[in-house]
XYZ file of C-alpha atoms in Angstrom:
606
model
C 82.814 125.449 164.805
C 83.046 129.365 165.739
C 80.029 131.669 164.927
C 81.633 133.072 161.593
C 81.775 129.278 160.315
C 78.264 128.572 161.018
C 77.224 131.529 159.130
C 79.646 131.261 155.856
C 78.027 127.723 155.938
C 74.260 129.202 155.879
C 74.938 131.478 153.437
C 76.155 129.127 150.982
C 73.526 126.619 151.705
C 75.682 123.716 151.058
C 77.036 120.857 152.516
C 79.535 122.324 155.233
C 80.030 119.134 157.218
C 80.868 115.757 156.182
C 79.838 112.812 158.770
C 83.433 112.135 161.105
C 83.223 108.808 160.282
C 82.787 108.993 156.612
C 86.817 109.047 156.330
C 86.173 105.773 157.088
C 84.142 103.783 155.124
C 85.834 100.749 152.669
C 88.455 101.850 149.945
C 87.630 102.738 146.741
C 88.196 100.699 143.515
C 88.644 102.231 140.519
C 86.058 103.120 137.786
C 88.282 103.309 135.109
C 91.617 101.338 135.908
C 92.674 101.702 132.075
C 92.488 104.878 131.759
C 94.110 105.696 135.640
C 97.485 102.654 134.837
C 98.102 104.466 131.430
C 98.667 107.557 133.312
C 100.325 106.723 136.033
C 102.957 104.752 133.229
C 103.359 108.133 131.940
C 105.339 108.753 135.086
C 107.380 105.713 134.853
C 108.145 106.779 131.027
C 109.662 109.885 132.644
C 111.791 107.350 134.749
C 112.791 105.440 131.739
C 116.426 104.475 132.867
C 115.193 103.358 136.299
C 112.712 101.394 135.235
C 115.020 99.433 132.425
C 117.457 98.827 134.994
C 115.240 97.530 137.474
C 113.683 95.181 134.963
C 116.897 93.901 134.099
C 118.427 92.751 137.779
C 114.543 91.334 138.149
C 115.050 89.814 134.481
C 118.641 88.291 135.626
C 117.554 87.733 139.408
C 114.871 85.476 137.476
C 117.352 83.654 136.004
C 119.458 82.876 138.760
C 116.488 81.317 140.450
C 115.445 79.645 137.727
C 119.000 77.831 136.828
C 120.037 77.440 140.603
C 117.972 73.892 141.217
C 119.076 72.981 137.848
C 122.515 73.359 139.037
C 121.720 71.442 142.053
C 120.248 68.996 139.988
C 123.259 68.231 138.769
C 125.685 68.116 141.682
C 122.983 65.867 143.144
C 123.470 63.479 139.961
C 127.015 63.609 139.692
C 127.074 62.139 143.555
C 124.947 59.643 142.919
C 126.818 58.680 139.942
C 124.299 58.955 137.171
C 126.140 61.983 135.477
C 129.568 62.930 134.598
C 131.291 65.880 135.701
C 133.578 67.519 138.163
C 131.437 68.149 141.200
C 133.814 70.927 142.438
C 132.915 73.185 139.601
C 129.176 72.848 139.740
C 129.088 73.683 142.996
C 131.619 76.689 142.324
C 128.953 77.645 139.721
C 125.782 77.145 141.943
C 127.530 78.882 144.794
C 128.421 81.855 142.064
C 124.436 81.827 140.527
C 123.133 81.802 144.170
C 125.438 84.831 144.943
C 124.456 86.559 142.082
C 120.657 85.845 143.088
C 120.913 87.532 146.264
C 123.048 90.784 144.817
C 120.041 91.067 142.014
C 117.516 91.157 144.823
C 119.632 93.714 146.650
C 119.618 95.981 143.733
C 116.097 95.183 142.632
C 115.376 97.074 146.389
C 117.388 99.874 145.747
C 116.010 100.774 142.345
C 112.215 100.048 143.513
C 112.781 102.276 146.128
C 114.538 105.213 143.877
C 111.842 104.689 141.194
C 108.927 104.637 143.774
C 110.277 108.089 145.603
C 111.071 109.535 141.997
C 107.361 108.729 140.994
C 105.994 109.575 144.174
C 108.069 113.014 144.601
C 106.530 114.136 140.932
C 103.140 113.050 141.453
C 103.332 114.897 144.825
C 105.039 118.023 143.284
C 102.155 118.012 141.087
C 98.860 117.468 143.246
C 100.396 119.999 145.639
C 101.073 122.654 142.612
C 97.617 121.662 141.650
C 95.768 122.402 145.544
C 97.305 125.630 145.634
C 95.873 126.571 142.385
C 92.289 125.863 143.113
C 89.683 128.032 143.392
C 88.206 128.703 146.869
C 84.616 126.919 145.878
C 86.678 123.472 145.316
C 88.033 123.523 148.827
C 84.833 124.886 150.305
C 82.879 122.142 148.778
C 85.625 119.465 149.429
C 86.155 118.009 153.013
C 89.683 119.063 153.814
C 90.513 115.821 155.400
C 89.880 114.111 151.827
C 91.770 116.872 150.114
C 94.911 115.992 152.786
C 93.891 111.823 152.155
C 94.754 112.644 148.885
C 98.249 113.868 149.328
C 99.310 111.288 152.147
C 97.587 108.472 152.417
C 96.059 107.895 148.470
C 100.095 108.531 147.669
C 101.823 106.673 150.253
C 100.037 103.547 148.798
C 100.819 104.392 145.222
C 104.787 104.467 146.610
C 104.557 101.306 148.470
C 102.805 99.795 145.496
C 105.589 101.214 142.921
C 108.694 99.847 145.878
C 107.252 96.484 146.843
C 104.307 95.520 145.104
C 105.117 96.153 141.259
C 108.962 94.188 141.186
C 106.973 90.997 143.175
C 104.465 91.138 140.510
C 107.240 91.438 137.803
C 109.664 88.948 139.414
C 106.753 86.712 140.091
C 105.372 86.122 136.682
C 108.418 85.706 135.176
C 109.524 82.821 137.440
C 105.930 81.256 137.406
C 107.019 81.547 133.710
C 110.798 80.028 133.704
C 109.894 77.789 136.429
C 106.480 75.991 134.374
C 109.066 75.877 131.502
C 111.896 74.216 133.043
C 109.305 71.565 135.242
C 107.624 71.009 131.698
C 111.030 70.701 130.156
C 112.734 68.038 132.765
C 109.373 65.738 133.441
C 106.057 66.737 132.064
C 104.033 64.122 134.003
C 105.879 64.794 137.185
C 105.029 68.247 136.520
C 101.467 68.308 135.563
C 101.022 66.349 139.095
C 102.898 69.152 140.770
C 100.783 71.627 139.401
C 97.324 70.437 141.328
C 99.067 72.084 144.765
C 98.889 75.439 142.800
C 95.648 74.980 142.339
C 94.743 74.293 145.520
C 97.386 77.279 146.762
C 95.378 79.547 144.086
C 91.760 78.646 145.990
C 93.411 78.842 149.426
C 94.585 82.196 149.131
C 91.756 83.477 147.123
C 89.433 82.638 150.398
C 91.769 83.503 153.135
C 92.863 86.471 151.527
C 89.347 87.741 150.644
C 88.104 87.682 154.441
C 91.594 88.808 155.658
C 90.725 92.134 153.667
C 87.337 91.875 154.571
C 87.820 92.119 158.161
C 90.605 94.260 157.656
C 89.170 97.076 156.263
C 86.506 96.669 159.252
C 89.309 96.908 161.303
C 90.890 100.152 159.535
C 86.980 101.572 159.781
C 86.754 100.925 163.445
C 90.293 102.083 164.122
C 89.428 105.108 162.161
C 86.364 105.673 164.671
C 88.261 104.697 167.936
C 90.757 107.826 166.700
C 87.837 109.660 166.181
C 86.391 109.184 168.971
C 89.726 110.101 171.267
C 89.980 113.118 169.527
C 87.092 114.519 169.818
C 87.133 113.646 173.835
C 90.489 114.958 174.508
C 89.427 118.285 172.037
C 86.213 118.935 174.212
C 87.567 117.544 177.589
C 86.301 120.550 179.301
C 82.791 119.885 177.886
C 82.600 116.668 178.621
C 83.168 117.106 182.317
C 81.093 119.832 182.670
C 77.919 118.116 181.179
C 79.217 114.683 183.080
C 79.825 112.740 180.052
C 82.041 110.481 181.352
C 80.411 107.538 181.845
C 78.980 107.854 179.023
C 81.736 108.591 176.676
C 83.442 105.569 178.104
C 80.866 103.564 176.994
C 80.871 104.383 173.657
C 84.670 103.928 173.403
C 84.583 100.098 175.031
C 81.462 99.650 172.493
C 84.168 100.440 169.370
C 87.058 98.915 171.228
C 85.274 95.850 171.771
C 84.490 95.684 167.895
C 87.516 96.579 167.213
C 89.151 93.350 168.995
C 86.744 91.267 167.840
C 87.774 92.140 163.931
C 91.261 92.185 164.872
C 90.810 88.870 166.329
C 89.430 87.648 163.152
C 92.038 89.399 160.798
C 94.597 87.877 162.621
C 93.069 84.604 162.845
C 92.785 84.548 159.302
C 96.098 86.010 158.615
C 97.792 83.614 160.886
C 96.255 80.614 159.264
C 97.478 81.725 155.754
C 100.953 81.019 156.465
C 100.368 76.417 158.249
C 97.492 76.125 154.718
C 100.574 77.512 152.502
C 103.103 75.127 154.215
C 100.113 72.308 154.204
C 99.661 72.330 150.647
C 103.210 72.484 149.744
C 103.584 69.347 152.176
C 101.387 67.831 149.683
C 103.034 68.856 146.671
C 106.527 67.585 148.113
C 104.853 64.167 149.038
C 103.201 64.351 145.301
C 106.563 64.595 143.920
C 108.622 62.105 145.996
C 106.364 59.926 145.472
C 105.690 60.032 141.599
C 109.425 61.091 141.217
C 111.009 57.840 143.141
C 108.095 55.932 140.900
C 109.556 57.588 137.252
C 113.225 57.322 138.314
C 112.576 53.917 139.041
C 111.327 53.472 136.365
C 114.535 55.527 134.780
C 112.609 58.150 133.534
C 114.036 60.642 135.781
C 117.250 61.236 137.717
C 117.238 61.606 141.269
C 119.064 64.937 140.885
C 115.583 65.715 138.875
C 113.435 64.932 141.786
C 115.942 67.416 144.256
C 114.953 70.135 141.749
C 111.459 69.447 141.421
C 111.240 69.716 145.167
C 112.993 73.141 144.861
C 110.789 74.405 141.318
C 107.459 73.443 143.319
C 108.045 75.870 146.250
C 109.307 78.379 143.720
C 106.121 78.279 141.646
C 103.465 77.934 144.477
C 105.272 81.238 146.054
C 104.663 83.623 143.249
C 101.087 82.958 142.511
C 100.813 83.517 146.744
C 102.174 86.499 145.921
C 100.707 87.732 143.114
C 97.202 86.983 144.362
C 97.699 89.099 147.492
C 99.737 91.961 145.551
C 96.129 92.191 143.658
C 94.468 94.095 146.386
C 97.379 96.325 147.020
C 97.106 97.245 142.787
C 93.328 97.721 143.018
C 94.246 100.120 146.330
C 96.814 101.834 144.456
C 94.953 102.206 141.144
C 92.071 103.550 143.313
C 93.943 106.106 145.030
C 95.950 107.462 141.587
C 92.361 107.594 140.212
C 91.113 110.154 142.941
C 94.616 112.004 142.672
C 94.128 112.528 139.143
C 90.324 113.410 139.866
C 92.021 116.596 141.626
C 95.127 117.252 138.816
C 92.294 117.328 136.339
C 90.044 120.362 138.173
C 89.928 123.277 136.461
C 92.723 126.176 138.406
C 91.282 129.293 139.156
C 91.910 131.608 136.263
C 94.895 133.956 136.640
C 94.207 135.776 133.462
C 93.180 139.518 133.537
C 94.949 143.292 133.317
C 96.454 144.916 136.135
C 94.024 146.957 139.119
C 94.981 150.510 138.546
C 94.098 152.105 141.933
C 96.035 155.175 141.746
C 95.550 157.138 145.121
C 91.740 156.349 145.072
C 90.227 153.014 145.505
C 86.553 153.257 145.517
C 84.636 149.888 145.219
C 81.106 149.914 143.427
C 78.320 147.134 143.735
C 76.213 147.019 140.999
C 72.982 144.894 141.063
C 74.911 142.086 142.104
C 73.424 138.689 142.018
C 75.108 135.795 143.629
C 74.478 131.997 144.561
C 76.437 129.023 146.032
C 73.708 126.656 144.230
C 71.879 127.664 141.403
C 68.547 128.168 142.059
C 69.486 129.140 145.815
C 70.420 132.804 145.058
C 72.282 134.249 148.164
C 72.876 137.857 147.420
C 70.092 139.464 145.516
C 70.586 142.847 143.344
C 72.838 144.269 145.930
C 74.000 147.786 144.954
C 76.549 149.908 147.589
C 79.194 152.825 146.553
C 82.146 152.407 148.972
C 83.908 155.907 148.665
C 87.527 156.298 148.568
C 89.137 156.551 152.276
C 85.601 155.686 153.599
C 84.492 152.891 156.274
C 81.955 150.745 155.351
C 80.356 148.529 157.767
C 78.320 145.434 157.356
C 76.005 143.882 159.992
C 72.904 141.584 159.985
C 72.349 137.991 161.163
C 73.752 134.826 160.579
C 73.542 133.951 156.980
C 72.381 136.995 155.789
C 75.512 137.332 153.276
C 77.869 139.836 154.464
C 80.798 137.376 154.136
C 79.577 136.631 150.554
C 80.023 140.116 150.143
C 83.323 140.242 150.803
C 83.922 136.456 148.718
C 82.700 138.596 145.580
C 85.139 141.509 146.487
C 87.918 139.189 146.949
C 87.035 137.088 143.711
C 86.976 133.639 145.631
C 83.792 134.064 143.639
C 82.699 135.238 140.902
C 79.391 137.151 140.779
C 76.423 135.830 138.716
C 75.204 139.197 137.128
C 75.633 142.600 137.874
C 79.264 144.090 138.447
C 81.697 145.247 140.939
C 83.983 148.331 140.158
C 86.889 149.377 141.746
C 87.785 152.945 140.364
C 84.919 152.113 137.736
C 87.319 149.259 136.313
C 85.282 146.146 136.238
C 86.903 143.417 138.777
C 86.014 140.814 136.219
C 88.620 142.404 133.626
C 91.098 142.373 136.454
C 93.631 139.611 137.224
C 93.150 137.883 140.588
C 96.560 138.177 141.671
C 96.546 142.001 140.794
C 93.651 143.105 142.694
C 94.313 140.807 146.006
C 97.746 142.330 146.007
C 95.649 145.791 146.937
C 93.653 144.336 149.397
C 93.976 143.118 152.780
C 91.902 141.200 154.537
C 92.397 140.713 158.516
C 90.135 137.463 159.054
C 88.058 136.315 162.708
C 89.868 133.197 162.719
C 93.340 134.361 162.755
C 95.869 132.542 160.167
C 99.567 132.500 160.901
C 102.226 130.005 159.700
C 104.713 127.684 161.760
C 107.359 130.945 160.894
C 109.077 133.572 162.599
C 106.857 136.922 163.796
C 109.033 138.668 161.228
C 107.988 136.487 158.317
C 104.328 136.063 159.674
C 104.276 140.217 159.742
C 106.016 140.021 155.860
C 103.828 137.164 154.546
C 101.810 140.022 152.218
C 104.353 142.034 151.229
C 108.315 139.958 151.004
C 110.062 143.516 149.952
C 108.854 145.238 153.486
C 111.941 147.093 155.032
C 112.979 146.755 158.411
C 112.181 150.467 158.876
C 108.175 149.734 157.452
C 107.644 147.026 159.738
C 108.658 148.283 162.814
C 106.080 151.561 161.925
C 103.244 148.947 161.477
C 104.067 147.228 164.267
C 104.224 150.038 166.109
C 100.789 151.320 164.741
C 99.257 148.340 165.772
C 100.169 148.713 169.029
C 102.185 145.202 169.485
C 105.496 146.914 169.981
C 105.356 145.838 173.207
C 104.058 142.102 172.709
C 106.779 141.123 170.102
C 109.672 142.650 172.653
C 108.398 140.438 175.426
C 109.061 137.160 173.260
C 111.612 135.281 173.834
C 113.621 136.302 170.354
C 111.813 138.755 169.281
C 111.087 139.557 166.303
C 112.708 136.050 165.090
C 110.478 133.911 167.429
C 108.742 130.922 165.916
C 105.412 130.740 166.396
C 104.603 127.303 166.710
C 101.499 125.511 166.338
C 100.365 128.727 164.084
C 100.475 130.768 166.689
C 99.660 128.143 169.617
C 102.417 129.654 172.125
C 100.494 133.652 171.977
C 97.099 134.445 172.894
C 94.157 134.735 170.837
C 94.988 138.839 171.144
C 98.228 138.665 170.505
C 97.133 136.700 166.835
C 94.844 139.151 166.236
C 97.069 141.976 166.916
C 99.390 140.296 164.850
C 97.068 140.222 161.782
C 96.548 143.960 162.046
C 100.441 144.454 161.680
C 100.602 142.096 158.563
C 98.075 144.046 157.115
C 99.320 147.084 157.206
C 102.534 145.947 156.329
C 101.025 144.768 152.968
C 100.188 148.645 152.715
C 96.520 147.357 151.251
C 94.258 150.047 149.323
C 91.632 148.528 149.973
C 91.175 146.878 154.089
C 88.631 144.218 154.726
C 87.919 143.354 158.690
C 85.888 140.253 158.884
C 84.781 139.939 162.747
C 87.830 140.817 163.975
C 87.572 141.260 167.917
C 84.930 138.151 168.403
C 86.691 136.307 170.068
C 88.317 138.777 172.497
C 88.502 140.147 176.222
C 86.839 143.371 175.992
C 90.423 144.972 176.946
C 92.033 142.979 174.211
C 89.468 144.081 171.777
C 90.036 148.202 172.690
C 93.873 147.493 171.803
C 92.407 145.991 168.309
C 90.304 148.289 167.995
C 92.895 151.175 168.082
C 95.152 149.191 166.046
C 92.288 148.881 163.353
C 91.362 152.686 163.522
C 95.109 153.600 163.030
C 95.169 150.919 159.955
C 91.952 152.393 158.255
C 93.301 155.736 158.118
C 92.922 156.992 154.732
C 92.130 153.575 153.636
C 88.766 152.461 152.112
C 87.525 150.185 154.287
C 84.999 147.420 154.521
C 84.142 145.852 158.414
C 81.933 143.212 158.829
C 80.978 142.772 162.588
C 78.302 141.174 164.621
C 79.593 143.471 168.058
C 77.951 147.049 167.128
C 80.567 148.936 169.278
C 83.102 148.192 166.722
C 81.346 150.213 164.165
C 79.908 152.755 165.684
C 82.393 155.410 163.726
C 81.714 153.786 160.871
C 80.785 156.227 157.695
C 78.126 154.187 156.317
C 76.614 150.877 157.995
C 74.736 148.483 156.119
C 72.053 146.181 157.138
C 71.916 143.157 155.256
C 68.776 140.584 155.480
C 68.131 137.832 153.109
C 71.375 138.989 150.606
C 69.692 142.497 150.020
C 69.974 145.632 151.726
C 67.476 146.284 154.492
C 68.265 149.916 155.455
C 72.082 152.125 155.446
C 72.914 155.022 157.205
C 75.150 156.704 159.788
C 74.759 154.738 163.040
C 72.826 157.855 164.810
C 70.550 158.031 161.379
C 69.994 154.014 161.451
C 69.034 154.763 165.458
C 66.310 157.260 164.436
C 64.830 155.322 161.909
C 63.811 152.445 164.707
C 64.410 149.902 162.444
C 66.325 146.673 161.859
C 69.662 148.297 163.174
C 67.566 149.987 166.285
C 66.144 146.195 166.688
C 70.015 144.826 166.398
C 71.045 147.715 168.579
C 68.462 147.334 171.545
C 69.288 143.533 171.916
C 72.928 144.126 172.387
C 72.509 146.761 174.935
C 69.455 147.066 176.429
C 69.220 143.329 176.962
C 66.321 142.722 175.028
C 64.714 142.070 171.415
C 62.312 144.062 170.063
């Protein structure tokens, strides 16, 4: 975490950091599973058609399964001579039912998989159209990995729920259904017997299934932590070499692997047993019915074609209700991740209402006893009052956490202030739409943001109508002329990786050119040469005098050499102003800013 990030985190006083490993910990169930299925059926209303089609092949798919053994039934009988009929065209009807069966099934996949993109696409749509239209404080206050669970992971299982889960629960009640019917229908005592293996198949898989997701999600967990911990190795490789880590680092990585194994062991254990205890019980229930069937045909109750079917009906019932209870899980996984989808499509989106900034020629920005706080009761600016002049620079500096990024969070209305105001030509920023007043101000950020793009659309990203003619004059201003002609297409290189394939500079320099591209009234520099060569930070610092010409200007910086020119520097302790004044007046005062000024460069504190 750089410097900057350390201090926007003490000034809010919140929770900045969430625990790796809490990414982790077991999925959630829902807390209101009504409420979160009658909303997501409010997408599958939308997909009305789909839905009624794929209901009907699962409806006639049913069907076919159902009459199939029934058909067999009675070729069976009609060889053994206990019923009339031409065998010929009962099997030319089973064969046709049994083809029919499989093209159902076919199509049931195909429209599953349409209706769970359809859904998914929407819902997606939606939560993304919904992240971009939060306020800042949501995603400050939000780990981003959740926010990004959200739109892959909590999704993903809501699609895979929608294409496999939801036409196997369908399909599967439906033939328990038919199938009870028909068994109840042919031989009630034969089938009352049969129905004590799905019994025992119901117990079975409610206790292997249970510890298979037991030990399952401790396997995800651990995974999760084994990831965790490779990352963060392979991220600080260079650290953990130089402080000879290795051993140790090892050790902690065979500690998780070796719990890790161990719970795959036992997940797969369990898993694998699932399939001989399914195939055990309906051993039984085929015994069971051979049995009691050659007893009640004997006894002419029943034909033998009966008994063939039976056979068939029993591993068509005890499959379903196999199904169904492991399709349970996946539902309550599903349902728990559309519940903390919606949690997010229900937040409040930061208000775009308000009039247009009229800025004229002149932007001049007025604090007014502003009063600010992350948490109430924790105030973090305190009656903070500053005139910015037109065309003036305005510098901020002070410690870590003293609030000068606040300042600018207030100017840029990723906040809104408490009490007090802030004026920009003496209109009230308040009264002003969000969208309006960022369009006159740019800000040129520490940790450099640029876009998996071309440098052209990276330079353009503020302002889309920029001529060729306007960005080749900022460009040139900022003094990366040069840089951009040494890449390998120009102006129409992709910058991959954000910007991984150009230095740290060359990002920064970058940043200066998109600003003044977006032609800004109003220019906010928030550390922008900390984490530059000193060379490298001269060429910025050019750049940035060039792009403050005429421009009212507000630079935050912890490096005092940056600011030095600056018209007015304020020193900010505790969110309130400790002293302001030229940087010669601030020097002869031998205060705070002489303190700040002797530990830079005299290599002491006072």
């Amino acid at each position: 975490m750089s410097k900057e990030q350390d201090s926007r985190l003490a000034e809010r006083n919140i929770p900045g950091m969430m625990n790796r490993r809490e990414h982790f910990a077991e999925p959630e169930h829902a807390d209101n599973i009504g409420a979160t299925v009658r909303r997501i059926a409010v997408y599958f209303v939308k997909e009305k058609k789909l839905v009624a089609g794929m209901l009907a092949v699962v409806l006639s798919g049913t069907v076919c399964g159902i009459l199939a053994p029934s058909l067999q039934s009675g070729a069976v009988d009609i060889i053994a001579g206990e019923k009339q009929g031409i065998l010929s065209h009962t099997l030319t009807l089973m064969l046709s039912v049994y083809l029919l069966y499989s093209i159902c099934g076919l199509l049931q996949g195909l429209c599953s998989a349409r209706l769970s993109q359809n859904v998914v696409r929407r819902m997606r749509e939606e939560l993304f159209g919904k992240i971009v239209e939060l306020p800042i404080r949501y995603l400050d206050t939000h780990s981003h990995g959740d926010v990004m669970s959200r739109m892959t992971n909590d999704i993903e299982n809501i699609s895979t729920t929608v294409s496999q889960s939801l036409p196997s629960l369908f399909s599967g009640v439906l033939t328990v259904i038919g199938t009870m019917a028909v068994m109840l229908w042919y031989c009630w005592q034969l089938a009352l017997l049969s129905f004590v293996t799905v019994l025992l198949t119901f117990l079975a898989t409610k206790f292997l299934s249970g510890r298979v997701r037991r030990f399952s999600r401790k396997r995800q967990q651990l995974l999760g932590q084994l990831n965790g911990t490779v990352e963060e190795m392979v991220a600080g490789y260079r650290t953990v070499v130089a402080y000879n880590h290795q051993d140790i680092t090892v050790a902690d990585f065979c500690a998780t692997a070796d719990s890790l194994t161990k719970a795959g062991i036992k997940t797969d254990i369990f898993s694998g047993v699932m399939g001989p205890v399914m195939n055990c019980i309906g051993n039984i229930g085929f015994v069971i019915i051979a049995v009691f069937g050659g007893y009640f045909s004997m006894n002419g109750l029943i034909s033998v074609g009966v008994i063939s079917a039976f056979i068939v009906y029993a591993k068509q019932f005890s499959r379903p209700i196999n199904e169904i209870a492991q399709i349970y899980g996946q539902l309550q996984t599903a349902v728990a991740g559309a519940e903390r989808v919606f949690a997010v499509l229900d937040e409040e989106t930061e208000d775009k209402s308000g009039v247009a900034l009229e800025t004229g020629e002149k932007a001049a920005v007025t604090f007014q006893n502003v009063c600010f706080s992350y948490e109430a009761g924790t105030p973090v600016i305190r009656d903070f009052t500053l005139a910015v002049p037109n065309g003036r620079k305005v510098a901020l500096v002070g410690a870590t956490g003293s609030g000068k990024t606040t300042i600018v969070n207030l100017l840029m209305r990723f906040y809104d202030i408490e009490s007090g105001e802030i004026r920009i030509n003496g209109q009230d920023i308040r009264d002003v739409s969000r969208e309006s007043l960022r369009r006159n101000i740019a800000i040129v950020l520490q940790d450099t943001v640029l876009f998996s793009d071309t440098v052209r659309n990276n330079l353009k990203y503020g302002n889309d109508s920029a001529a060729e003619e306007q960005l080749k004059a900022a460009v040139e201003m900022s003094q990366c002329r040069d840089m951009i002609e040494l890449l390998p297409q120009g102006y129409d290189t992709v910058l991959t990786g954000s910007g991984a394939n150009i230095s740290q500079g060359q990002r920064q320099l970058l940043a200066i050119a998109r600003a003044f591209v977006a032609d800004p009234k109003i220019l906010i520099l928030d550390e922008a040469t900390s984490n530059v060569d000193t060379r490298t930070e001269k060429a910025i610092q050019d750049a940035m005098h060039s792009i403050m010409q005429g421009r009212t200007s507000i630079v935050i910086a912890h490096r005092l050499s940056t600011i030095r020119d600056s018209d007015l520097i304020v020193v900010m302790e505790h969110g309130e102003i400790a002293e302001s004044g030229s940087h010669e007046e601030l020097l002869a005062k031998k205060g705070r800013y002489y303190e700040l000024h002797m530990t830079q460069y005299a290599g002491f504190a006072i």
